[in-house]
């Protein structure tokens, strides 16, 4: 089956063909800025990127996926091409200091509010914990391959080299204020991704262009690559003075370092298209001399909550851990955040969470029944559903149609070869990623979790007694996926949580 994806760059659906003849896919995702906990709108974008990666793997591609964790450079006015306003790490430090004074700081967050590295490290760890609960494969891989989630503070030398190459090629210049700017007029394709034109940008349209540095720029849309500032919160030595990089620069440098000068896929939220991704394209292409930076650009649209814009003042602002604390399973949250097509605005609702949980419970019950089956022959409903499922997810990630195919199969009587049916269901879950996360984190030590483990142990015991070792192994693997270690002994089988 061909894979078709919508490409923001060409504004059209295209058949996806990797650059490498081997079929390996290089994929870069804009990740979180770690000055606070990631909210569910952030996670919608991250999870859609994860589902895209899983879909490609279902089709047989090996995917090298990189997602940055931004720990420097974000300012309060990031939609300004110069990154105006105040450093967000400074804001985080004031917020933490105030929380300490009021006694509202969580017990596990006794961090130095004056140390931006400590703040970034604290929130990065919390993000990774949330991301792993939700099944982001790149975050799971980060445990053993930390380079897959690079941090800009550790890649400053690569950024300096990139700026030097742009200056040498005539695409960047040092202005009279000492700031290094990228010259947008040196790149005729600037604006192609976002649809902006240089004439419109000159007039202040198509995105915010700071007036702060206009007198020293060659064009109003020229954007900052490096800013000398010996007073900035986080700063490094450079050929242009002690200072800090522009946040657009970071992703270009890290993508080149880990994936190469030209990559297959780049993802982010739609708010990243301009100026961030537009600037990435310009500086990457001008540094490499290639016509493309990323062949396909994948953008997720915005999330509303109960049909309103998410806002703390409205009381409808949620982080993932807020919902986990309410007993929401990572499985239900994951499905609720990705089941609406990524190119449509999504309306997150509590009823939607409940609907997702009921669906997942039905799928899990069907899987448990399959583990006990040892008969049948030929194609069954799950094998037929897998064909429709693949056709749907390969059609620009149409998860709604994919889930409908699975639900149709669940409603049909069990039939077909039991092992093949289970394998088909597990193939669909390899994209959805819900079975192994269908436990409320707040009650993981309680009766519900224990009952699920005990039920699987009983299924394993029955399978072993019937000498159905394949079914026994499947039950064992599902127990292991729950983070449980089992031990068989003369007195029976015992279990404990793996460390």
Short mmCIF file of C-alpha atoms in Angstrom, two decimals, residues 366-378 414-422 456 458-475:
data_model
loop_
_atom_site.label_atom_id
_atom_site.label_comp_id
_atom_site.label_asym_id
_atom_site.label_seq_id
_atom_site.Cartn_x
_atom_site.Cartn_y
_atom_site.Cartn_z
CA UNK A 366 -11.12 -8.96 23.26
CA UNK A 367 -7.35 -9.38 23.41
CA UNK A 368 -7.55 -11.25 26.72
CA UNK A 369 -10.11 -13.61 25.16
CA UNK A 370 -7.79 -14.13 22.19
CA UNK A 371 -4.96 -15.14 24.52
CA UNK A 372 -7.13 -18.02 25.72
CA UNK A 373 -8.09 -19.16 22.21
CA UNK A 374 -6.07 -21.96 20.62
CA UNK A 375 -8.09 -22.92 17.57
CA UNK A 376 -9.51 -21.62 14.31
CA UNK A 377 -8.27 -21.37 10.77
CA UNK A 378 -8.22 -18.84 7.94
CA UNK A 414 -14.36 -14.50 17.17
CA UNK A 415 -13.19 -16.50 14.15
CA UNK A 416 -10.09 -17.35 12.15
CA UNK A 417 -6.70 -18.56 13.25
CA UNK A 418 -6.26 -17.43 16.87
CA UNK A 419 -2.56 -16.59 16.60
CA UNK A 420 -3.04 -14.64 13.37
CA UNK A 421 -5.98 -12.75 14.85
CA UNK A 422 -3.96 -11.77 17.90
CA UNK A 456 -2.87 -12.72 33.09
CA UNK A 458 -4.02 -17.38 35.42
CA UNK A 459 -4.21 -17.27 31.61
CA UNK A 460 -0.50 -18.12 31.47
CA UNK A 461 -0.95 -21.00 33.94
CA UNK A 462 -3.87 -22.43 31.92
CA UNK A 463 -1.93 -22.15 28.67
CA UNK A 464 1.09 -23.92 30.15
CA UNK A 465 -1.11 -26.72 31.51
CA UNK A 466 -2.52 -27.17 28.00
CA UNK A 467 1.04 -27.10 26.60
CA UNK A 468 0.13 -24.03 24.54
CA UNK A 469 3.48 -22.38 25.01
CA UNK A 470 2.85 -19.67 22.44
CA UNK A 471 -0.15 -18.42 24.43
CA UNK A 472 1.88 -18.74 27.63
CA UNK A 473 4.63 -16.58 26.15
CA UNK A 474 2.14 -13.95 25.00
CA UNK A 475 0.70 -13.66 28.51
#
